[in-house]
Amino acid sequence: MAEVEELSPRCKVMHYVHEVLKCFKVVLRVPPLLVIDEILKSMGSSPSIEMSLDVAEETENKAILDYSVVFMAFVKFVCGSLGCIIALCTFVLWTKNLVKVYRHLLSVLIIFASYWANVNYVESVLGRRTDTEWKNNEDIDFLNLRSYGLVKFYGQTALYWYPFLQASLAVLFSTVYEGPRPPFLLPLMFSAPIIFTLSPLPVHIGSCTPLICAVIPLLLVKYVIWVNVIPATQALYSGYCHVHNMLSNFGMATFVEAEWTRLNVPSVLLTFWLLRVFGHAVFLSIDYLHSGENNPLSDVLYQMAKTLLVGGCDTLVAVLGMTSVVSYLCYYLGCLFQWALLAEEDEEKPIGTVSAMLFYILALQAGLTSCDPDKRLVLLSRNICLLFTALIHFVHNYVHPLLLSLSASHNPALHRHLRALGVAVFIIVFPVSLLIFLWSNHELSTWLLAVSAFSIEVIVKVIVSLMIYSLFLLDAYRSTFWEKLDDYVYYIQAFGHVVEFSFGILLFMNSAWVLVFEAGGAVRAVMVGIHAYFNIWCDAQAGWRVFMKRRTAVNKINSLPEATSEQLRILNDVCSICYSEMLSAKITRCSHYFHGVCLRKWLYVQDRCPLCHDILYRVSSQEQLSQ
C-alpha cells in the first residue's frame, strides 16, 4: 500500500482497477469448482455394488442381484463423470470465452427465474379472481391491488414489487443476452402476465402466459448458441493447438506451471473453499436460530467450527481448497519466521508450496473423504500435528545456515545472534510441549510414534546446529589455529546424521506396520516406497561415501611426514590453504607445508598439491591389493 500511495491519482485508479479485474477473474472460475464439488457429493452418496449385494441377500432370492440399482449407480457415475469433465473444461477456458459461457447460462437462468415468478404471480392473481369473480367495481380498480390477492408472494414477499422484479429481469436479460433483439418483444415477454391477468380473458388462457413468455426467449437463446457452435469449435481447436505446441516446445513441467499461473489456481481454490465454508456457516446459523436452543455461545461456536472443519474436507475438491488455505497460512508463518531471522525465502523450496503438497498427500493417505465425520475430524487433527512438526523442520532449514554464517563470519551484530538463538529455542520448546501434551492425552499408537519421531529428530538437529555454532564461536575468539575443530564438527554432524537415519528406519517400520495391519492403500504404499528409497537407501549411500572419503583422506594424511618445530621455524610461513600460522604441519612429497586438517579437506576435492599440482599420494600395488 505504501507503493500505491506514492503513485499519481491516475496510476492509483489503474492499480485498483487492475486488482478488481484480477479478483473478478478469480471469482469467475469458482462456479465450475462448486459444480464439481456438488457432483462428487452426490456420487459419494450413491448406492454402491456392495450395498446392492446386501439388499439382494435380504430378499427371498439371494442369488439374484438387483441389477436395476447397479445400473442406476452406473448411470449416475457416468453422468457425474461427464459433468465433472464439462465443468473442468469450463474451468480452464480463457477469460473471454468463460464470460461468453456465463452470459448464455445467465440468460437461461433469468428466463427460468422470470417463469417461476410469473407462475406464482398468475396462480395468486387468478386464484383471487376466481374466488371474488370481480363482483365489485373496486376489484377492477388497477390501483386497488390488494383486492387481487397481491398481498402474499413466496412467504412474506409482497406482490407489489412484482412489476419492478420483471422490469429488472428484463433489463438484466437485455444486458447479458448476446443476439438479436426484436423491438418491444423482450419487454413484452417479461410483462405479458401482468397484462393478461388484468384483462377480462378466460382463466385458462391467462394460466398459459408464463409458459409462452418463457419459450420465446429460450428459442432466442438457443438460436444464439447454435450460431456460436462453429466459433466454439474453432476456439477448442485453437486451444488444442496451443496445448500441443506448449508440450512439444517446452515440456509438461513448463506447460503446467504456465497454466497454473494463468488460472491463478491457489487463489481460486482459496476463494472456493471460503465461499463454501461461508455458505455452510450461514445454513448452520439459520438452523440454530430456528431450533430455539439456548446453549452457551462458546459451545455453539465450537460445534459449528467442528462441523465446518469436517464438512470442509468431504470431497477431493474441498480437500484441495483446504490445502490452499493451509498453503497460505504456512506461507505467512514462514514469512513470520523469516522476519524474525532477517532471512530471505528459499525460492527453490517455498514453505507454502511444500506444506500444501505434504498436507494433500497426508489427506489422501489417510482417506479423509471416505471416512465417517467423527473419524475425519480425528484424522484431520492428526494430519495438522504432523504438518506442524514438518513446518518446524522447514524453519530449522532457515536457522541452521544462518547460525553457521553468523558464527563463521564473526558477525558482531548481537541482535541477529539473539534472533537466531530465540528461534532455535522455540524450535526446541514447541516440540517438547507438543510431545508432553500428546503423551498426556493420548494412548500409544503408530500416529503418536510418528509425531514423536519427527519431533525428537528436529530437536536433535537443532541441538547439533547449536553445538556447531558454539564451536565456531569459540574458534572465532581463539588467537591460534584450532586444528581439531574439523574433527569435532565431523563427529557432531555424524551423530546428528546417525540419529536422523535411525529415526528414518523407525518411521519406515512404523509406516509399514500401518500399511499392513491398520490402513492399507495405494497412496500409502507409494509413500512408504518413496520414503524407503530417498530417506533410507539414498541417505545410507551418501553417508557411506562421505565416511569412505574421509577415511581415505585420513589415511593419506597419516602417511605424510610431520614437520618438526625446527623446520617450521626455518620456514616461517603460513598455510597456503587457510593463511593461518602453522604451529604444526604436514610435508608433502613435493616438499610443501600445509596444516594437516587443511590438506585433508583439500583431498576431499582432489589428490594434487594446491601449489604445484603434483600428486600427493601414490598407492602402491600391494596397497591396492590389500584394499
XYZ file of C-alpha atoms in Angstrom, residues 2-627:
626
model
C 2.949 2.319 0.580
C 3.917 1.934 -3.069
C 0.345 2.708 -4.143
C 0.286 5.915 -2.071
C 3.398 7.174 -3.882
C 1.743 6.834 -7.304
C -0.182 9.539 -9.093
C -4.014 9.579 -8.843
C -4.372 8.146 -12.348
C -1.934 5.343 -11.556
C -3.802 4.650 -8.310
C -7.074 4.285 -10.196
C -5.463 1.969 -12.737
C -3.907 -0.060 -9.947
C -7.228 -0.544 -8.164
C -8.993 -1.347 -11.437
C -6.341 -3.976 -12.146
C -6.831 -5.501 -8.693
C -10.621 -5.557 -9.125
C -10.305 -7.253 -12.519
C -7.898 -9.752 -11.013
C -10.399 -10.602 -8.263
C -13.169 -10.808 -10.861
C -11.173 -13.323 -12.898
C -10.659 -15.400 -9.758
C -14.376 -15.371 -8.894
C -15.293 -16.374 -12.461
C -13.507 -19.709 -12.061
C -15.160 -20.636 -8.755
C -18.578 -21.872 -10.083
C -17.080 -24.846 -12.025
C -15.401 -25.988 -8.807
C -18.708 -25.683 -6.956
C -20.366 -27.814 -9.638
C -17.653 -30.486 -9.410
C -17.923 -30.424 -5.619
C -21.683 -30.982 -5.696
C -21.316 -33.780 -8.253
C -18.736 -35.522 -6.074
C -21.061 -35.184 -3.082
C -23.951 -36.788 -4.971
C -21.718 -39.534 -6.367
C -20.411 -40.272 -2.897
C -23.960 -40.802 -1.636
C -24.952 -43.119 -4.492
C -25.640 -46.770 -3.685
C -22.661 -48.990 -4.271
C -22.478 -52.541 -5.524
C -21.782 -53.840 -2.034
C -24.945 -52.198 -0.774
C -26.848 -53.772 -3.635
C -25.460 -57.158 -2.698
C -26.604 -56.704 0.884
C -30.070 -55.769 -0.310
C -30.166 -58.801 -2.574
C -29.162 -61.116 0.257
C -32.058 -59.888 2.369
C -34.566 -60.782 -0.336
C -36.041 -64.212 -0.880
C -33.880 -64.974 -3.921
C -30.352 -64.356 -2.567
C -28.670 -65.417 -5.826
C -30.242 -62.628 -7.902
C -28.642 -59.197 -7.769
C -30.784 -56.113 -8.088
C -29.375 -55.098 -11.461
C -31.599 -52.037 -11.635
C -29.848 -50.500 -8.647
C -26.444 -51.342 -10.101
C -27.469 -49.900 -13.472
C -28.723 -46.690 -11.879
C -25.487 -46.392 -9.914
C -23.507 -46.882 -13.121
C -25.587 -44.288 -14.979
C -25.145 -41.872 -12.083
C -21.410 -42.448 -12.140
C -21.178 -41.875 -15.909
C -23.327 -38.730 -15.771
C -21.348 -37.408 -12.813
C -18.036 -38.085 -14.556
C -19.280 -36.345 -17.699
C -20.451 -33.370 -15.638
C -17.057 -33.140 -13.906
C -15.281 -33.214 -17.284
C -17.515 -30.449 -18.674
C -17.035 -28.317 -15.550
C -13.263 -28.872 -15.685
C -13.174 -27.866 -19.359
C -15.146 -24.745 -18.464
C -12.684 -24.015 -15.654
C -9.655 -23.958 -17.988
C -11.244 -21.702 -20.630
C -9.735 -18.354 -21.444
C -11.438 -15.487 -19.645
C -13.232 -14.065 -22.693
C -14.673 -17.473 -23.605
C -15.609 -18.091 -19.982
C -17.512 -14.801 -19.906
C -19.464 -15.859 -23.011
C -20.421 -19.162 -21.413
C -21.593 -17.376 -18.275
C -23.646 -14.915 -20.315
C -25.503 -17.753 -22.028
C -26.073 -19.584 -18.744
C -27.172 -16.399 -17.009
C -29.636 -15.693 -19.831
C -31.235 -19.091 -19.329
C -31.343 -18.641 -15.545
C -33.022 -15.253 -15.921
C -35.664 -16.796 -18.147
C -36.391 -19.543 -15.625
C -36.464 -17.007 -12.783
C -38.961 -14.919 -14.728
C -41.018 -18.038 -15.479
C -41.065 -19.037 -11.811
C -42.138 -15.531 -10.786
C -44.823 -15.463 -13.498
C -46.248 -18.815 -12.421
C -46.517 -17.725 -8.796
C -47.986 -14.375 -9.799
C -50.572 -15.856 -12.142
C -51.637 -18.521 -9.633
C -52.044 -15.915 -6.916
C -53.938 -13.385 -9.007
C -56.156 -15.794 -10.927
C -56.974 -17.704 -7.750
C -58.126 -14.492 -6.127
C -60.008 -13.543 -9.276
C -61.858 -16.875 -9.340
C -62.890 -16.510 -5.716
C -64.238 -12.986 -5.961
C -65.345 -13.181 -9.648
C -64.764 -9.434 -9.693
C -68.193 -8.689 -8.313
C -67.346 -5.177 -7.193
C -66.131 -2.302 -9.265
C -63.424 -1.829 -6.660
C -61.901 -5.054 -7.887
C -61.400 -3.507 -11.345
C -59.566 -0.554 -9.888
C -55.966 -1.106 -11.003
C -54.684 0.915 -8.061
C -56.515 -1.315 -5.541
C -54.057 -4.185 -5.942
C -54.839 -5.663 -2.530
C -58.217 -6.960 -3.826
C -56.467 -9.101 -6.441
C -54.677 -11.112 -3.816
C -51.377 -9.277 -4.261
C -50.598 -9.444 -0.569
C -48.546 -12.628 -0.434
C -45.899 -13.921 -2.779
C -43.430 -16.629 -1.706
C -43.562 -16.274 2.011
C -43.548 -12.697 3.253
C -42.622 -11.034 -0.076
C -45.413 -8.751 -1.305
C -46.544 -8.813 -4.917
C -46.423 -5.055 -5.024
C -42.828 -5.431 -6.256
C -43.648 -7.934 -8.995
C -43.648 -5.359 -11.881
C -40.323 -3.971 -10.678
C -38.950 -7.513 -10.444
C -39.947 -8.329 -14.007
C -38.594 -4.989 -15.237
C -35.274 -5.683 -13.517
C -35.107 -9.164 -15.029
C -35.891 -7.730 -18.476
C -33.103 -5.140 -18.162
C -30.663 -7.771 -16.903
C -31.579 -10.160 -19.709
C -31.110 -7.419 -22.295
C -27.664 -6.712 -20.815
C -26.287 -10.264 -20.800
C -28.127 -11.585 -23.860
C -25.973 -11.795 -26.996
C -28.236 -11.980 -30.001
C -30.989 -10.283 -31.980
C -33.330 -8.071 -30.018
C -36.733 -7.661 -31.746
C -38.299 -4.297 -30.880
C -40.623 -4.406 -27.890
C -40.552 -8.246 -27.878
C -38.357 -8.791 -24.815
C -40.128 -6.223 -22.573
C -43.463 -7.667 -23.735
C -42.409 -11.228 -22.876
C -41.497 -10.247 -19.348
C -44.558 -8.064 -18.710
C -47.217 -10.075 -20.586
C -48.595 -11.893 -17.477
C -49.482 -8.571 -15.879
C -51.481 -7.567 -18.969
C -53.266 -10.934 -19.241
C -54.180 -11.155 -15.558
C -55.595 -7.646 -15.545
C -57.607 -8.210 -18.736
C -61.037 -9.937 -18.840
C -59.695 -13.032 -20.633
C -60.610 -16.556 -19.522
C -58.597 -18.025 -16.656
C -57.228 -20.966 -18.650
C -55.738 -18.594 -21.226
C -54.070 -16.461 -18.580
C -52.561 -19.520 -16.912
C -50.698 -20.364 -20.136
C -48.990 -16.997 -20.414
C -45.942 -17.831 -18.212
C -45.019 -20.770 -20.436
C -45.483 -18.739 -23.620
C -43.411 -15.876 -22.204
C -40.577 -18.282 -21.355
C -40.487 -20.282 -24.618
C -39.799 -17.332 -26.934
C -36.692 -16.040 -25.070
C -35.441 -19.632 -24.763
C -35.730 -20.041 -28.520
C -33.739 -16.839 -28.993
C -31.003 -18.090 -26.660
C -30.989 -21.458 -28.433
C -30.579 -19.661 -31.761
C -27.608 -17.684 -30.426
C -25.976 -20.846 -29.058
C -26.497 -22.632 -32.377
C -24.932 -19.742 -34.282
C -21.878 -19.838 -31.964
C -21.237 -23.583 -32.433
C -18.652 -23.025 -35.165
C -16.739 -20.282 -33.264
C -16.765 -22.501 -30.173
C -15.357 -25.403 -32.197
C -12.647 -23.142 -33.599
C -11.799 -21.957 -30.074
C -11.495 -25.563 -28.883
C -9.226 -26.414 -31.803
C -7.022 -23.377 -31.161
C -6.788 -24.400 -27.503
C -5.730 -27.899 -28.549
C -3.060 -26.438 -30.840
C -1.809 -24.200 -28.016
C -1.506 -27.155 -25.638
C 0.220 -29.288 -28.277
C 2.741 -26.536 -29.086
C 3.490 -25.901 -25.412
C 4.068 -29.591 -24.721
C 6.187 -30.059 -27.840
C 8.366 -26.993 -27.388
C 8.637 -26.547 -23.619
C 7.592 -29.820 -21.976
C 4.997 -30.819 -19.420
C 6.542 -29.005 -16.428
C 6.630 -25.627 -18.170
C 3.099 -26.096 -19.509
C 1.697 -26.956 -16.078
C 3.495 -24.007 -14.483
C 2.215 -21.606 -17.144
C -1.366 -22.837 -16.825
C -1.131 -22.773 -13.024
C -0.148 -19.111 -13.217
C -2.731 -18.241 -15.876
C -5.599 -19.828 -13.979
C -4.337 -18.499 -10.617
C -5.227 -21.848 -9.081
C -4.220 -21.122 -5.435
C -6.406 -18.011 -5.237
C -9.308 -19.768 -6.976
C -9.134 -22.722 -4.588
C -8.901 -20.396 -1.600
C -11.937 -18.386 -2.747
C -13.889 -21.572 -3.466
C -13.214 -23.035 -0.025
C -14.012 -19.794 1.816
C -17.292 -19.351 -0.077
C -18.161 -22.978 0.542
C -17.492 -22.722 4.270
C -19.290 -19.373 4.474
C -22.408 -20.858 2.877
C -22.263 -23.831 5.210
C -21.889 -21.488 8.198
C -24.923 -19.463 7.085
C -27.094 -22.584 6.912
C -25.849 -23.750 10.314
C -26.664 -20.355 11.816
C -30.167 -20.426 10.331
C -30.773 -23.931 11.670
C -29.597 -22.881 15.109
C -31.858 -19.820 15.127
C -34.864 -21.908 14.085
C -34.115 -24.607 16.645
C -34.693 -22.175 19.534
C -31.970 -23.699 21.731
C -30.309 -21.562 24.393
C -26.848 -23.126 24.519
C -23.826 -21.013 25.501
C -22.288 -19.118 22.616
C -18.890 -20.741 23.146
C -20.384 -24.224 22.803
C -22.300 -23.208 19.697
C -19.191 -21.738 18.065
C -17.157 -24.812 18.990
C -19.696 -27.198 17.480
C -20.012 -25.011 14.406
C -16.218 -24.953 13.942
C -16.076 -28.748 14.204
C -18.880 -29.125 11.691
C -17.254 -26.698 9.269
C -13.896 -28.470 9.506
C -15.493 -31.856 8.928
C -17.601 -30.582 6.033
C -14.675 -28.650 4.567
C -12.826 -31.811 3.503
C -15.561 -34.245 2.443
C -14.670 -34.220 -1.283
C -11.432 -34.123 -3.243
C -12.138 -30.578 -4.433
C -12.851 -29.475 -0.862
C -9.557 -31.020 0.250
C -7.809 -29.051 -2.493
C -9.462 -25.871 -1.205
C -8.385 -26.637 2.352
C -4.885 -27.330 1.022
C -4.827 -23.849 -0.486
C -5.825 -22.383 2.888
C -3.061 -24.384 4.581
C -0.604 -23.160 1.949
C -1.416 -19.512 2.642
C -1.244 -19.991 6.430
C 2.101 -21.795 6.244
C 3.417 -19.165 3.853
C 2.645 -16.359 6.278
C 4.054 -18.385 9.177
C 7.208 -18.815 7.145
C 7.257 -15.069 6.489
C 6.954 -14.504 10.239
C 9.985 -16.690 10.948
C 11.918 -15.071 8.104
C 11.152 -11.665 9.584
C 12.355 -12.900 12.960
C 15.552 -14.234 11.394
C 16.012 -11.352 8.933
C 16.400 -14.017 6.244
C 15.175 -14.398 2.672
C 12.807 -17.064 1.391
C 14.283 -20.066 -0.363
C 12.867 -19.829 -3.886
C 13.673 -23.469 -4.662
C 11.527 -24.824 -1.797
C 8.954 -22.238 -0.704
C 7.454 -23.267 2.595
C 3.846 -22.675 1.485
C 4.078 -24.942 -1.563
C 5.883 -27.753 0.258
C 3.419 -27.596 3.172
C 0.452 -27.735 0.797
C 1.856 -30.779 -1.005
C 2.530 -32.516 2.315
C -0.975 -31.770 3.639
C -2.661 -33.063 0.483
C -0.566 -36.239 0.475
C -1.428 -36.827 4.137
C -5.119 -36.255 3.366
C -5.076 -38.762 0.505
C -3.056 -41.204 2.558
C -5.492 -41.012 5.477
C -8.567 -41.182 3.203
C -10.297 -38.103 4.631
C -13.043 -38.013 2.000
C -14.185 -41.610 2.506
C -14.357 -41.884 6.312
C -17.059 -41.009 8.846
C -17.343 -37.382 10.060
C -16.150 -38.175 13.593
C -13.170 -40.146 12.357
C -12.475 -37.469 9.752
C -12.069 -34.847 12.463
C -9.596 -37.087 14.318
C -7.588 -37.760 11.166
C -7.599 -34.071 10.279
C -6.218 -33.129 13.705
C -3.521 -35.791 13.368
C -2.526 -34.506 9.942
C -2.300 -30.973 11.336
C 0.057 -32.200 14.090
C 2.259 -33.911 11.508
C 2.160 -30.758 9.383
C 3.281 -28.606 12.313
C 6.233 -30.893 13.002
C 7.174 -30.726 9.314
C 6.852 -26.935 9.476
C 9.347 -26.926 12.359
C 11.757 -28.884 10.141
C 11.388 -26.203 7.461
C 12.109 -23.475 9.993
C 15.239 -25.353 11.072
C 16.383 -25.255 7.441
C 16.331 -21.452 7.786
C 18.017 -21.350 11.186
C 20.874 -23.816 10.578
C 22.689 -21.979 7.736
C 22.074 -18.645 9.440
C 23.708 -19.827 12.672
C 26.697 -21.178 10.784
C 27.104 -17.993 8.757
C 26.845 -15.771 11.837
C 29.442 -17.756 13.759
C 31.834 -18.369 10.870
C 31.773 -14.775 9.569
C 32.401 -13.286 13.051
C 29.283 -11.156 12.667
C 29.303 -8.613 15.533
C 25.544 -7.814 15.189
C 24.260 -9.062 18.546
C 20.570 -8.706 17.636
C 20.949 -11.129 14.737
C 22.520 -13.719 17.035
C 19.715 -13.239 19.561
C 17.025 -13.575 16.892
C 18.521 -16.808 15.540
C 19.018 -18.246 19.029
C 15.467 -17.287 20.015
C 14.003 -19.126 17.025
C 16.249 -22.127 17.783
C 14.994 -22.217 21.370
C 11.404 -22.043 20.097
C 12.088 -24.998 17.791
C 13.126 -26.984 20.861
C 10.418 -25.798 23.264
C 7.465 -26.225 20.889
C 8.052 -29.937 20.023
C 8.757 -30.718 23.684
C 5.484 -29.062 24.739
C 3.626 -30.842 21.942
C 5.016 -34.224 22.993
C 4.112 -33.638 26.640
C 0.556 -32.707 25.666
C 0.097 -35.626 23.252
C 1.544 -38.284 25.552
C -0.587 -36.958 28.421
C -3.864 -37.085 26.481
C -3.444 -39.959 24.004
C -2.604 -43.613 24.212
C 0.316 -45.233 22.441
C -0.330 -45.551 18.701
C 1.510 -45.588 15.417
C 0.487 -41.983 14.755
C 1.851 -40.869 18.139
C 5.125 -42.685 17.424
C 5.406 -40.885 14.079
C 4.817 -37.456 15.621
C 7.279 -38.259 18.420
C 9.931 -39.409 15.945
C 9.581 -36.242 13.864
C 9.693 -34.039 16.969
C 12.712 -35.716 18.566
C 14.510 -35.660 15.238
C 14.098 -31.902 14.863
C 15.170 -31.377 18.493
C 18.386 -33.338 17.850
C 19.011 -31.384 14.646
C 18.660 -28.074 16.479
C 20.991 -29.240 19.258
C 23.564 -30.251 16.640
C 23.269 -26.838 14.985
C 23.741 -25.071 18.333
C 26.801 -27.198 19.175
C 28.454 -26.435 15.828
C 27.541 -22.760 16.274
C 29.210 -22.774 19.686
C 32.373 -24.405 18.301
C 32.639 -21.837 15.540
C 32.183 -19.018 18.062
C 34.959 -20.450 20.229
C 37.187 -20.716 17.178
C 36.454 -17.082 16.311
C 37.822 -15.908 19.688
C 40.921 -18.102 19.579
C 44.193 -16.470 18.636
C 45.749 -19.681 17.287
C 44.625 -22.173 14.672
C 42.327 -24.881 16.095
C 43.349 -27.990 14.213
C 40.865 -30.318 15.950
C 37.862 -28.165 15.051
C 37.144 -30.069 11.862
C 37.174 -33.377 13.726
C 34.771 -32.121 16.374
C 32.401 -30.742 13.758
C 32.544 -34.012 11.833
C 31.759 -36.086 14.923
C 28.826 -33.864 15.868
C 27.413 -33.908 12.353
C 27.924 -37.663 12.143
C 25.988 -38.070 15.396
C 23.130 -35.993 14.004
C 23.050 -37.937 10.720
C 23.083 -41.270 12.551
C 20.161 -40.185 14.733
C 18.274 -38.885 11.684
C 18.940 -42.141 9.798
C 17.815 -44.212 12.779
C 14.556 -42.290 13.037
C 14.106 -42.749 9.285
C 14.276 -46.519 9.761
C 11.871 -46.248 12.696
C 9.395 -44.236 10.616
C 9.695 -46.749 7.776
C 8.895 -49.643 10.119
C 6.027 -47.658 11.622
C 4.590 -46.855 8.158
C 4.997 -50.483 7.059
C 3.088 -51.636 10.165
C 0.266 -49.176 9.395
C 0.218 -50.297 5.748
C -0.015 -53.997 6.584
C -2.106 -54.093 9.768
C -4.064 -50.812 10.100
C -4.851 -48.893 6.924
C -3.572 -50.020 3.571
C -3.901 -48.219 0.291
C -2.098 -47.405 -2.924
C -1.144 -43.873 -1.822
C 0.296 -45.084 1.474
C 2.209 -47.882 -0.271
C 3.732 -45.422 -2.739
C 4.731 -43.043 0.081
C 6.352 -45.906 2.029
C 8.353 -46.845 -1.075
C 9.431 -43.233 -1.660
C 10.469 -42.878 1.981
C 12.442 -46.135 1.856
C 14.309 -45.068 -1.271
C 15.101 -41.410 -0.601
C 15.300 -41.230 3.198
C 16.951 -44.614 3.841
C 18.697 -46.015 0.787
C 19.951 -42.729 -0.719
C 20.940 -41.305 2.697
C 22.782 -44.520 3.557
C 24.716 -44.387 0.293
C 25.571 -40.706 0.744
C 26.715 -41.247 4.341
C 28.842 -44.238 3.368
C 30.510 -42.253 0.564
C 31.340 -39.405 2.961
C 32.726 -41.862 5.502
C 34.925 -43.645 2.951
C 36.152 -40.353 1.502
C 37.118 -39.101 4.944
C 38.790 -42.378 5.910
C 40.795 -42.374 2.688
C 41.848 -38.769 3.258
C 42.903 -39.535 6.855
C 44.987 -42.480 5.684
C 46.668 -40.328 3.061
C 47.443 -37.575 5.586
C 48.788 -40.043 8.154
C 51.200 -41.387 5.545
C 52.800 -37.938 5.142
C 55.648 -36.927 7.489
C 55.063 -34.433 10.303
C 57.089 -31.211 10.225
C 59.369 -30.571 13.183
C 59.466 -27.340 15.127
C 62.871 -26.548 13.649
C 61.550 -26.957 10.104
C 58.591 -24.705 10.877
C 60.919 -22.087 12.408
C 63.116 -22.079 9.346
C 60.104 -21.964 7.002
C 58.383 -19.107 8.932
C 55.352 -19.121 6.640
C 51.589 -19.544 6.783
C 49.446 -22.328 5.426
C 48.700 -21.685 1.748
C 45.138 -23.015 2.143
C 43.863 -21.169 5.227
C 46.542 -18.435 5.506
C 46.956 -19.101 9.240
C 50.164 -19.543 11.205
C 51.481 -23.096 11.214
C 52.300 -24.491 14.668
C 52.096 -27.976 13.132
C 52.183 -29.085 9.513
C 52.360 -31.985 7.113
C 55.088 -32.194 4.452
C 54.007 -33.377 1.011
C 56.143 -35.386 -1.394
C 56.773 -32.159 -3.286
C 58.163 -30.544 -0.078
C 55.276 -28.166 0.583
C 53.927 -27.474 4.076
C 50.231 -27.380 4.984
C 48.049 -27.831 8.019
C 47.031 -31.466 8.266
C 43.338 -30.630 8.582
C 43.501 -28.165 5.677
C 45.252 -30.699 3.477
C 42.655 -33.317 4.427
C 39.836 -31.028 3.305
C 41.725 -30.410 0.092
C 41.958 -34.151 -0.505
C 38.154 -34.335 -0.390
C 38.218 -32.454 -3.706
C 41.381 -33.663 -5.485
C 44.655 -35.551 -4.917
C 47.051 -32.893 -6.196
C 49.118 -30.323 -4.339
C 47.450 -26.899 -4.048
C 50.694 -25.177 -5.093
C 52.445 -27.315 -7.695
C 49.589 -29.709 -8.607
C 51.794 -32.747 -8.157
C 50.144 -35.984 -7.000
C 50.143 -36.008 -3.209
C 49.669 -39.691 -2.608
C 50.554 -42.650 -4.749
C 49.053 -46.056 -3.985
C 51.423 -48.978 -4.359
C 50.387 -52.275 -5.907
C 50.446 -54.037 -2.531
C 48.169 -51.378 -1.002
C 45.787 -51.715 -3.917
C 45.645 -55.470 -3.387
C 45.032 -55.001 0.329
C 42.219 -52.567 -0.351
